[in-house]
Structures are given as structure tokens and as C-alpha cells.
Amino acid sequence: MNKQFIRKASMYAAALIITVGLFSNSELQAQEIDMLIKGGHVIDPKNKIDGKMDIAIKDGKIFRVASDIPASSAKKTVNATGLYVSPGFIDIHTHVFAGTQDPGFTGFGITDGFGSVVPDDFTFRSGVTTVVDAGSAGWRDFYKFKKQTIDNSQTRVLAFISIAGHGMLGTVHAQDTTDMNPVATAFIMNEYPDIIVGIKAHHYRGNDFTPVDRAIAAGKITNKPIIVDFGSSTPKLSIKDLFLKHFRPGDIFTHTYSGSDISEKNPGGRESVVDENNKVKPFIFEAQKQGRIFDVGHGGGAFVWSTAINSLKQGFLPNTISTDLYRNSRNAGMKDMANVMSKFLVMGMSIQDVILRSTWNPANVIQHPELGHLSVGAEADVTVFNVREGNFGYMDARGSVFNGTKKIEAELTLRAGKVAWDLNGLSGPQWNAVR
């Protein structure tokens, strides 16, 4: 073999190696997207997107939102044809301070006990990527809640702190006004300003507004809203006074669609937003117009069909949809966030309005505008879901059933760009029996 032939063969080999290398580099550069969600109907209320779009994700962030992004530019492509794509759902009323403590008191067992639930067990399967705990911890035990639950959850966990120092340990602690310290509460809030979104006043049986006003005092120090579970006193306290004389714009009334109105047979407990003729009280519209926030907070006993259906028919819609997830609601009429959202869908609310009240609205209510949308650069919390057609029965907190033909079902949930739930294997490679 002559030297000239050897030299030419070496040159061809070198050229081939360079060409292959350039092709590989080019291919890698072309696949700059980690995951492409392609062909879904995107609903992103903040950015006014409502139509077929592709979502590109890179490094855990939204990289691009556009029509017809080439699949060749992505390492993984998810076919979302026929499905909806939205920001990850935000549930602003949950109880997730799960633990094994025996409280030794009658009532909740919510604080570090079995009354709360582990967030990751219930969130992603219903399309939720962020939960807000509603007062399970007070200033005395918030650090334990952070260390035990918040720091060890894949779900993003934020919190309203209870104005009661012991949180929701027992009913008796919700009556102890001497332990409702706005200064101490605000101090802990300022220690964790990115986690604690506001203050919870709850389950007070006294015939006065002391817990509400103490919570508002802490809110004024920290510039944060309060959320109120209101109506345990006998006789009932006026919700009109609550909204128009105590609440500030941005303060939140939860359990909006619960209860019966005042009567001789029902002198205590919650005052309803509708009167005995199921008419929405005029001051409710006034309060909402003035910036008071009305949250669903379904729970185990705080959602009644007659209140909800008549309210919606008269144009009184909630600002935010939430579950009040805890031990006694998870397997009852509430079930999960997707089920509660489905109830509003079958009561006649559009899917766009349901998503608004489960994403962008709650993000603003809790003063976290970085959440609840699919803007470029936002953390990639994404829910891909189906709206199933069929015959479905939905229960309220009293066991009454309302039938509907639609049901929201989470197919794929991404938390910071990572797959947290995949119902039907949308994101996985197809198994090949030949291998």
C-alpha cells in the first residue's frame, strides 16, 4: 500500500470524524428544549392565551409559548392533542401540617396531627402544584411545620399562619384571645416572608370580632391579607359588619357557599351569603366590588348546592376556588381540587373562568404574582388535563347529589419542569416488545 493512498485515506477519515462531530453538535444544539408539550389547548389567563399552542420547557422554566414549535428542537415531546394545558393549579385552603402528635384536646388535631394530610399524596394527581396551608400552625410551632412539611415536600407549600399561637391544635386554643398576639405573629411572618402569605382567624365562638381584629393588626404590620373561617358564635355575628367594618380590600372570606341563614331554628353558626329565599344579599356584591375576596373552601361541611347554585345564577362568583383539604374532607364530598373545580364547571361556569380562579386569581390574592401563569422565564408548574364527557354525580357537604356531564381529570402535572404525575404515561417512552 503506497504512502499516497494511506495519506488520502487518513484525510477522508479525519473529514468523516469532523463531519460526524459537527452533526452531533448541531443535533444537540437543535434539541435545546428539555420538554415540549405540543398541540394542547392552552388556557393562561394572565397572558390572555386561550387556544392551541405549544409549551417549551428548559431548565425547569417556561422557555417558549408559540404555535407549531418543531418537535426536533426538543429532547422529549408530549402529545397534548385533545387536552387542555394550564398553569399548575393553586389551592389556597388546605391543611398539610401532618404528624403523629396526640393533641389531648377535642377539636381539630390539625396541628402536627392526623387531621392534616401529606401534601404530595393529594396535590399532583389533581393538577395542583402549590398549596397554601390555612392556619394549621401558629407562631409557636411554625418552625416545626416548616422543617417537617414545607422543607420536605415536592409540592410548593405556602401558609397562612394562625392568629392563635398554637394554631389548630384544639378547639379550646381558638378561644384563647390572650394567645392571639399580633406582634409575635408578625415577627414570625417577617422571618419567613416568602412562605407566610397572611394570617388565619378561625373557629372562635365568642360574640365579638377579637380574632379578626388581632389578625388584621398583624396584617397591617406585615402588609399581608387575612383569611377568615367565620361563624361559630351563637347568636351569629354579622357578615355584613365583617366585610364592611372590619375587612380591608384583599382580605379573604372562606367557606363562601356554606350554611343556612339565620332563623329561630338556627340561631347560631354561619350566616349565609344568601337569604331565606336564596337571594344573594345586596351587601355581598358591594363587598366584592370593594375588593373583599370570596374563597370557596369546600371542606367537609362548608359547601351546599342551594347556596352555590343560586349564587352563581345571580352572578355572584367566587374569586378563588379551593378545597379545605384535610382528613374529614378528602374522602367525602370534596375529594380533591379537580373535583371541586368540576363542580363549578357543571354549575355553568366556563372552563376559562374555572382556570382563572384556580391559577392567576389565587396567585394574586396571596401576593405571589410569579405563580399562576406560563410566561417565559416562569417556573414550569404546568397541568395538562382532560375534560371528560359522561354522567357524573357530585356531592355537597350534606350528601346531596348534583349530576353533570363534565369532569376535570389531571393527565400530567409538572412541578418546576419535572414530571410529578402522569396518569396515562404521556411523558414516557413507548415500551417495545422487541427489545
JSON list of C-alpha atoms in Angstrom, two decimals, residues 126-284:
[
{"chain": "A", "resi": 126, "resn": "SER", "atom": "CA", "xyz": [-55.42, 16.58, 40.90]},
{"chain": "A", "resi": 127, "resn": "GLY", "atom": "CA", "xyz": [-53.23, 19.03, 38.94]},
{"chain": "A", "resi": 128, "resn": "VAL", "atom": "CA", "xyz": [-52.17, 21.10, 41.97]},
{"chain": "A", "resi": 129, "resn": "THR", "atom": "CA", "xyz": [-48.58, 22.35, 42.18]},
{"chain": "A", "resi": 130, "resn": "THR", "atom": "CA", "xyz": [-48.95, 24.91, 45.01]},
{"chain": "A", "resi": 131, "resn": "VAL", "atom": "CA", "xyz": [-50.93, 24.67, 48.23]},
{"chain": "A", "resi": 132, "resn": "VAL", "atom": "CA", "xyz": [-51.44, 27.22, 50.97]},
{"chain": "A", "resi": 133, "resn": "ASP", "atom": "CA", "xyz": [-51.91, 25.80, 54.44]},
{"chain": "A", "resi": 134, "resn": "ALA", "atom": "CA", "xyz": [-54.73, 27.68, 56.17]},
{"chain": "A", "resi": 135, "resn": "GLY", "atom": "CA", "xyz": [-53.65, 28.25, 59.74]},
{"chain": "A", "resi": 136, "resn": "SER", "atom": "CA", "xyz": [-52.56, 24.78, 60.84]},
{"chain": "A", "resi": 137, "resn": "ALA", "atom": "CA", "xyz": [-49.58, 26.35, 62.63]},
{"chain": "A", "resi": 138, "resn": "GLY", "atom": "CA", "xyz": [-49.37, 29.43, 64.84]},
{"chain": "A", "resi": 139, "resn": "TRP", "atom": "CA", "xyz": [-46.30, 31.43, 65.81]},
{"chain": "A", "resi": 140, "resn": "ARG", "atom": "CA", "xyz": [-45.38, 28.88, 68.50]},
{"chain": "A", "resi": 141, "resn": "ASP", "atom": "CA", "xyz": [-44.90, 25.95, 66.12]},
{"chain": "A", "resi": 142, "resn": "PHE", "atom": "CA", "xyz": [-44.45, 27.43, 62.66]},
{"chain": "A", "resi": 143, "resn": "TYR", "atom": "CA", "xyz": [-40.76, 26.48, 62.51]},
{"chain": "A", "resi": 144, "resn": "LYS", "atom": "CA", "xyz": [-41.64, 22.82, 63.16]},
{"chain": "A", "resi": 145, "resn": "PHE", "atom": "CA", "xyz": [-44.21, 22.96, 60.34]},
{"chain": "A", "resi": 146, "resn": "LYS", "atom": "CA", "xyz": [-41.59, 24.43, 58.01]},
{"chain": "A", "resi": 147, "resn": "LYS", "atom": "CA", "xyz": [-38.96, 21.87, 58.90]},
{"chain": "A", "resi": 148, "resn": "GLN", "atom": "CA", "xyz": [-41.32, 18.91, 58.90]},
{"chain": "A", "resi": 149, "resn": "THR", "atom": "CA", "xyz": [-43.59, 19.62, 55.92]},
{"chain": "A", "resi": 150, "resn": "ILE", "atom": "CA", "xyz": [-42.60, 22.65, 53.85]},
{"chain": "A", "resi": 151, "resn": "ASP", "atom": "CA", "xyz": [-38.93, 21.70, 53.50]},
{"chain": "A", "resi": 152, "resn": "ASN", "atom": "CA", "xyz": [-39.73, 18.07, 52.66]},
{"chain": "A", "resi": 153, "resn": "SER", "atom": "CA", "xyz": [-42.49, 18.43, 50.08]},
{"chain": "A", "resi": 154, "resn": "GLN", "atom": "CA", "xyz": [-42.18, 18.38, 46.31]},
{"chain": "A", "resi": 155, "resn": "THR", "atom": "CA", "xyz": [-45.37, 20.43, 46.27]},
{"chain": "A", "resi": 156, "resn": "ARG", "atom": "CA", "xyz": [-44.75, 24.13, 46.83]},
{"chain": "A", "resi": 157, "resn": "VAL", "atom": "CA", "xyz": [-46.20, 24.74, 50.30]},
{"chain": "A", "resi": 158, "resn": "LEU", "atom": "CA", "xyz": [-47.03, 28.28, 51.44]},
{"chain": "A", "resi": 159, "resn": "ALA", "atom": "CA", "xyz": [-49.02, 29.20, 54.53]},
{"chain": "A", "resi": 160, "resn": "PHE", "atom": "CA", "xyz": [-51.44, 31.42, 56.33]},
{"chain": "A", "resi": 161, "resn": "ILE", "atom": "CA", "xyz": [-50.30, 31.50, 59.95]},
{"chain": "A", "resi": 162, "resn": "SER", "atom": "CA", "xyz": [-52.96, 31.17, 62.65]},
{"chain": "A", "resi": 163, "resn": "ILE", "atom": "CA", "xyz": [-53.51, 34.17, 64.90]},
{"chain": "A", "resi": 164, "resn": "ALA", "atom": "CA", "xyz": [-53.85, 31.58, 67.69]},
{"chain": "A", "resi": 165, "resn": "GLY", "atom": "CA", "xyz": [-50.36, 30.82, 68.97]},
{"chain": "A", "resi": 166, "resn": "HIS", "atom": "CA", "xyz": [-51.00, 27.07, 69.00]},
{"chain": "A", "resi": 167, "resn": "GLY", "atom": "CA", "xyz": [-52.59, 27.05, 65.56]},
{"chain": "A", "resi": 168, "resn": "MET", "atom": "CA", "xyz": [-55.36, 24.50, 65.13]},
{"chain": "A", "resi": 169, "resn": "LEU", "atom": "CA", "xyz": [-54.31, 22.09, 67.87]},
{"chain": "A", "resi": 170, "resn": "GLY", "atom": "CA", "xyz": [-57.70, 22.05, 69.58]},
{"chain": "A", "resi": 171, "resn": "THR", "atom": "CA", "xyz": [-60.95, 23.99, 69.63]},
{"chain": "A", "resi": 172, "resn": "VAL", "atom": "CA", "xyz": [-60.04, 25.48, 73.01]},
{"chain": "A", "resi": 173, "resn": "HIS", "atom": "CA", "xyz": [-56.97, 27.21, 71.55]},
{"chain": "A", "resi": 174, "resn": "ALA", "atom": "CA", "xyz": [-59.19, 29.10, 69.09]},
{"chain": "A", "resi": 175, "resn": "GLN", "atom": "CA", "xyz": [-60.97, 30.66, 72.10]},
{"chain": "A", "resi": 176, "resn": "ASP", "atom": "CA", "xyz": [-57.85, 31.87, 73.94]},
{"chain": "A", "resi": 177, "resn": "THR", "atom": "CA", "xyz": [-57.64, 35.55, 72.97]},
{"chain": "A", "resi": 178, "resn": "THR", "atom": "CA", "xyz": [-54.70, 36.05, 75.35]},
{"chain": "A", "resi": 179, "resn": "ASP", "atom": "CA", "xyz": [-52.60, 33.93, 72.97]},
{"chain": "A", "resi": 180, "resn": "MET", "atom": "CA", "xyz": [-53.61, 35.91, 69.87]},
{"chain": "A", "resi": 181, "resn": "ASN", "atom": "CA", "xyz": [-50.55, 38.13, 69.68]},
{"chain": "A", "resi": 182, "resn": "PRO", "atom": "CA", "xyz": [-50.26, 40.30, 66.55]},
{"chain": "A", "resi": 183, "resn": "VAL", "atom": "CA", "xyz": [-46.68, 41.34, 67.33]},
{"chain": "A", "resi": 184, "resn": "ALA", "atom": "CA", "xyz": [-45.40, 37.79, 67.87]},
{"chain": "A", "resi": 185, "resn": "THR", "atom": "CA", "xyz": [-47.30, 36.59, 64.80]},
{"chain": "A", "resi": 186, "resn": "ALA", "atom": "CA", "xyz": [-45.90, 39.39, 62.65]},
{"chain": "A", "resi": 187, "resn": "PHE", "atom": "CA", "xyz": [-42.40, 38.65, 63.95]},
{"chain": "A", "resi": 188, "resn": "ILE", "atom": "CA", "xyz": [-42.57, 35.06, 62.69]},
{"chain": "A", "resi": 189, "resn": "MET", "atom": "CA", "xyz": [-44.13, 36.24, 59.43]},
{"chain": "A", "resi": 190, "resn": "ASN", "atom": "CA", "xyz": [-41.19, 38.55, 58.85]},
{"chain": "A", "resi": 191, "resn": "GLU", "atom": "CA", "xyz": [-38.82, 35.62, 59.49]},
{"chain": "A", "resi": 192, "resn": "TYR", "atom": "CA", "xyz": [-40.41, 33.76, 56.52]},
{"chain": "A", "resi": 193, "resn": "PRO", "atom": "CA", "xyz": [-41.84, 36.47, 54.24]},
{"chain": "A", "resi": 194, "resn": "ASP", "atom": "CA", "xyz": [-41.73, 34.31, 51.11]},
{"chain": "A", "resi": 195, "resn": "ILE", "atom": "CA", "xyz": [-43.58, 31.43, 52.74]},
{"chain": "A", "resi": 196, "resn": "ILE", "atom": "CA", "xyz": [-46.18, 33.01, 55.03]},
{"chain": "A", "resi": 197, "resn": "VAL", "atom": "CA", "xyz": [-48.76, 34.76, 52.86]},
{"chain": "A", "resi": 198, "resn": "GLY", "atom": "CA", "xyz": [-51.15, 36.01, 55.54]},
{"chain": "A", "resi": 199, "resn": "ILE", "atom": "CA", "xyz": [-52.97, 35.32, 58.81]},
{"chain": "A", "resi": 200, "resn": "LYS", "atom": "CA", "xyz": [-55.88, 32.99, 59.63]},
{"chain": "A", "resi": 201, "resn": "ALA", "atom": "CA", "xyz": [-58.66, 33.80, 62.12]},
{"chain": "A", "resi": 202, "resn": "HIS", "atom": "CA", "xyz": [-60.85, 30.79, 62.79]},
{"chain": "A", "resi": 203, "resn": "HIS", "atom": "CA", "xyz": [-63.40, 28.84, 64.85]},
{"chain": "A", "resi": 204, "resn": "TYR", "atom": "CA", "xyz": [-63.97, 31.48, 67.51]},
{"chain": "A", "resi": 205, "resn": "ARG", "atom": "CA", "xyz": [-67.20, 31.07, 69.48]},
{"chain": "A", "resi": 206, "resn": "GLY", "atom": "CA", "xyz": [-67.20, 34.42, 71.24]},
{"chain": "A", "resi": 207, "resn": "ASN", "atom": "CA", "xyz": [-69.72, 37.03, 70.17]},
{"chain": "A", "resi": 208, "resn": "ASP", "atom": "CA", "xyz": [-67.13, 39.60, 69.12]},
{"chain": "A", "resi": 209, "resn": "PHE", "atom": "CA", "xyz": [-64.54, 40.24, 66.41]},
{"chain": "A", "resi": 210, "resn": "THR", "atom": "CA", "xyz": [-61.39, 39.91, 68.55]},
{"chain": "A", "resi": 211, "resn": "PRO", "atom": "CA", "xyz": [-59.56, 37.23, 66.48]},
{"chain": "A", "resi": 212, "resn": "VAL", "atom": "CA", "xyz": [-60.39, 39.05, 63.24]},
{"chain": "A", "resi": 213, "resn": "ASP", "atom": "CA", "xyz": [-59.11, 42.36, 64.55]},
{"chain": "A", "resi": 214, "resn": "ARG", "atom": "CA", "xyz": [-55.96, 40.76, 66.02]},
{"chain": "A", "resi": 215, "resn": "ALA", "atom": "CA", "xyz": [-55.28, 39.09, 62.67]},
{"chain": "A", "resi": 216, "resn": "ILE", "atom": "CA", "xyz": [-55.80, 42.39, 60.86]},
{"chain": "A", "resi": 217, "resn": "ALA", "atom": "CA", "xyz": [-53.38, 44.06, 63.27]},
{"chain": "A", "resi": 218, "resn": "ALA", "atom": "CA", "xyz": [-50.71, 41.51, 62.27]},
{"chain": "A", "resi": 219, "resn": "GLY", "atom": "CA", "xyz": [-51.69, 42.07, 58.64]},
{"chain": "A", "resi": 220, "resn": "LYS", "atom": "CA", "xyz": [-51.13, 45.80, 58.96]},
{"chain": "A", "resi": 221, "resn": "ILE", "atom": "CA", "xyz": [-47.64, 45.23, 60.36]},
{"chain": "A", "resi": 222, "resn": "THR", "atom": "CA", "xyz": [-46.69, 42.87, 57.52]},
{"chain": "A", "resi": 223, "resn": "ASN", "atom": "CA", "xyz": [-48.86, 44.20, 54.67]},
{"chain": "A", "resi": 224, "resn": "LYS", "atom": "CA", "xyz": [-50.45, 40.77, 54.26]},
{"chain": "A", "resi": 225, "resn": "PRO", "atom": "CA", "xyz": [-54.12, 39.72, 53.98]},
{"chain": "A", "resi": 226, "resn": "ILE", "atom": "CA", "xyz": [-56.14, 37.72, 56.47]},
{"chain": "A", "resi": 227, "resn": "ILE", "atom": "CA", "xyz": [-58.32, 34.70, 55.73]},
{"chain": "A", "resi": 228, "resn": "VAL", "atom": "CA", "xyz": [-61.31, 34.10, 57.99]},
{"chain": "A", "resi": 229, "resn": "ASP", "atom": "CA", "xyz": [-63.27, 30.98, 58.86]},
{"chain": "A", "resi": 230, "resn": "PHE", "atom": "CA", "xyz": [-66.20, 32.82, 60.37]},
{"chain": "A", "resi": 231, "resn": "GLY", "atom": "CA", "xyz": [-69.43, 31.86, 62.07]},
{"chain": "A", "resi": 232, "resn": "SER", "atom": "CA", "xyz": [-69.02, 29.70, 65.15]},
{"chain": "A", "resi": 233, "resn": "SER", "atom": "CA", "xyz": [-70.78, 32.05, 67.56]},
{"chain": "A", "resi": 234, "resn": "THR", "atom": "CA", "xyz": [-74.32, 31.95, 68.94]},
{"chain": "A", "resi": 235, "resn": "PRO", "atom": "CA", "xyz": [-76.04, 34.23, 68.17]},
{"chain": "A", "resi": 236, "resn": "LYS", "atom": "CA", "xyz": [-74.49, 34.69, 64.76]},
{"chain": "A", "resi": 237, "resn": "LEU", "atom": "CA", "xyz": [-72.15, 37.59, 64.09]},
{"chain": "A", "resi": 238, "resn": "SER", "atom": "CA", "xyz": [-72.98, 39.80, 61.12]},
{"chain": "A", "resi": 239, "resn": "ILE", "atom": "CA", "xyz": [-71.02, 39.05, 57.96]},
{"chain": "A", "resi": 240, "resn": "LYS", "atom": "CA", "xyz": [-72.05, 42.49, 56.70]},
{"chain": "A", "resi": 241, "resn": "ASP", "atom": "CA", "xyz": [-70.15, 44.03, 59.61]},
{"chain": "A", "resi": 242, "resn": "LEU", "atom": "CA", "xyz": [-67.25, 41.67, 58.94]},
{"chain": "A", "resi": 243, "resn": "PHE", "atom": "CA", "xyz": [-66.94, 42.71, 55.31]},
{"chain": "A", "resi": 244, "resn": "LEU", "atom": "CA", "xyz": [-67.72, 46.42, 55.52]},
{"chain": "A", "resi": 245, "resn": "LYS", "atom": "CA", "xyz": [-66.50, 47.40, 59.00]},
{"chain": "A", "resi": 246, "resn": "HIS", "atom": "CA", "xyz": [-63.53, 45.12, 59.64]},
{"chain": "A", "resi": 247, "resn": "PHE", "atom": "CA", "xyz": [-62.17, 43.69, 56.37]},
{"chain": "A", "resi": 248, "resn": "ARG", "atom": "CA", "xyz": [-59.71, 45.61, 54.22]},
{"chain": "A", "resi": 249, "resn": "PRO", "atom": "CA", "xyz": [-59.50, 45.21, 50.44]},
{"chain": "A", "resi": 250, "resn": "GLY", "atom": "CA", "xyz": [-57.72, 41.92, 49.80]},
{"chain": "A", "resi": 251, "resn": "ASP", "atom": "CA", "xyz": [-58.91, 40.20, 52.98]},
{"chain": "A", "resi": 252, "resn": "ILE", "atom": "CA", "xyz": [-60.43, 36.76, 52.36]},
{"chain": "A", "resi": 253, "resn": "PHE", "atom": "CA", "xyz": [-63.69, 35.14, 53.42]},
{"chain": "A", "resi": 254, "resn": "THR", "atom": "CA", "xyz": [-63.50, 31.36, 53.05]},
{"chain": "A", "resi": 255, "resn": "HIS", "atom": "CA", "xyz": [-66.37, 28.81, 53.10]},
{"chain": "A", "resi": 256, "resn": "THR", "atom": "CA", "xyz": [-68.36, 31.20, 50.92]},
{"chain": "A", "resi": 257, "resn": "TYR", "atom": "CA", "xyz": [-71.07, 28.73, 49.88]},
{"chain": "A", "resi": 258, "resn": "SER", "atom": "CA", "xyz": [-71.78, 27.11, 53.22]},
{"chain": "A", "resi": 259, "resn": "GLY", "atom": "CA", "xyz": [-74.55, 27.28, 55.68]},
{"chain": "A", "resi": 260, "resn": "SER", "atom": "CA", "xyz": [-78.11, 28.25, 56.25]},
{"chain": "A", "resi": 261, "resn": "ASP", "atom": "CA", "xyz": [-79.32, 31.70, 57.09]},
{"chain": "A", "resi": 262, "resn": "ILE", "atom": "CA", "xyz": [-80.45, 32.98, 60.49]},
{"chain": "A", "resi": 263, "resn": "SER", "atom": "CA", "xyz": [-83.74, 31.57, 61.75]},
{"chain": "A", "resi": 264, "resn": "GLU", "atom": "CA", "xyz": [-85.40, 30.63, 65.01]},
{"chain": "A", "resi": 265, "resn": "LYS", "atom": "CA", "xyz": [-84.30, 27.05, 64.43]},
{"chain": "A", "resi": 266, "resn": "ASN", "atom": "CA", "xyz": [-80.77, 28.10, 63.51]},
{"chain": "A", "resi": 267, "resn": "PRO", "atom": "CA", "xyz": [-79.72, 30.99, 65.77]},
{"chain": "A", "resi": 268, "resn": "GLY", "atom": "CA", "xyz": [-76.03, 30.13, 65.78]},
{"chain": "A", "resi": 269, "resn": "GLY", "atom": "CA", "xyz": [-73.27, 29.21, 63.39]},
{"chain": "A", "resi": 270, "resn": "ARG", "atom": "CA", "xyz": [-72.60, 30.66, 59.97]},
{"chain": "A", "resi": 271, "resn": "GLU", "atom": "CA", "xyz": [-74.61, 33.40, 58.34]},
{"chain": "A", "resi": 272, "resn": "SER", "atom": "CA", "xyz": [-75.15, 32.60, 54.68]},
{"chain": "A", "resi": 273, "resn": "VAL", "atom": "CA", "xyz": [-74.43, 34.86, 51.73]},
{"chain": "A", "resi": 274, "resn": "VAL", "atom": "CA", "xyz": [-77.99, 34.16, 50.56]},
{"chain": "A", "resi": 275, "resn": "ASP", "atom": "CA", "xyz": [-81.21, 34.92, 52.45]},
{"chain": "A", "resi": 276, "resn": "GLU", "atom": "CA", "xyz": [-84.04, 32.54, 53.30]},
{"chain": "A", "resi": 277, "resn": "ASN", "atom": "CA", "xyz": [-85.32, 32.92, 49.71]},
{"chain": "A", "resi": 278, "resn": "ASN", "atom": "CA", "xyz": [-81.90, 32.03, 48.28]},
{"chain": "A", "resi": 279, "resn": "LYS", "atom": "CA", "xyz": [-81.33, 35.59, 47.11]},
{"chain": "A", "resi": 280, "resn": "VAL", "atom": "CA", "xyz": [-77.76, 36.87, 47.36]},
{"chain": "A", "resi": 281, "resn": "LYS", "atom": "CA", "xyz": [-77.72, 39.64, 49.93]},
{"chain": "A", "resi": 282, "resn": "PRO", "atom": "CA", "xyz": [-77.00, 43.02, 48.25]},
{"chain": "A", "resi": 283, "resn": "PHE", "atom": "CA", "xyz": [-74.06, 43.85, 50.52]},
{"chain": "A", "resi": 284, "resn": "ILE", "atom": "CA", "xyz": [-72.24, 40.75, 49.24]}
]
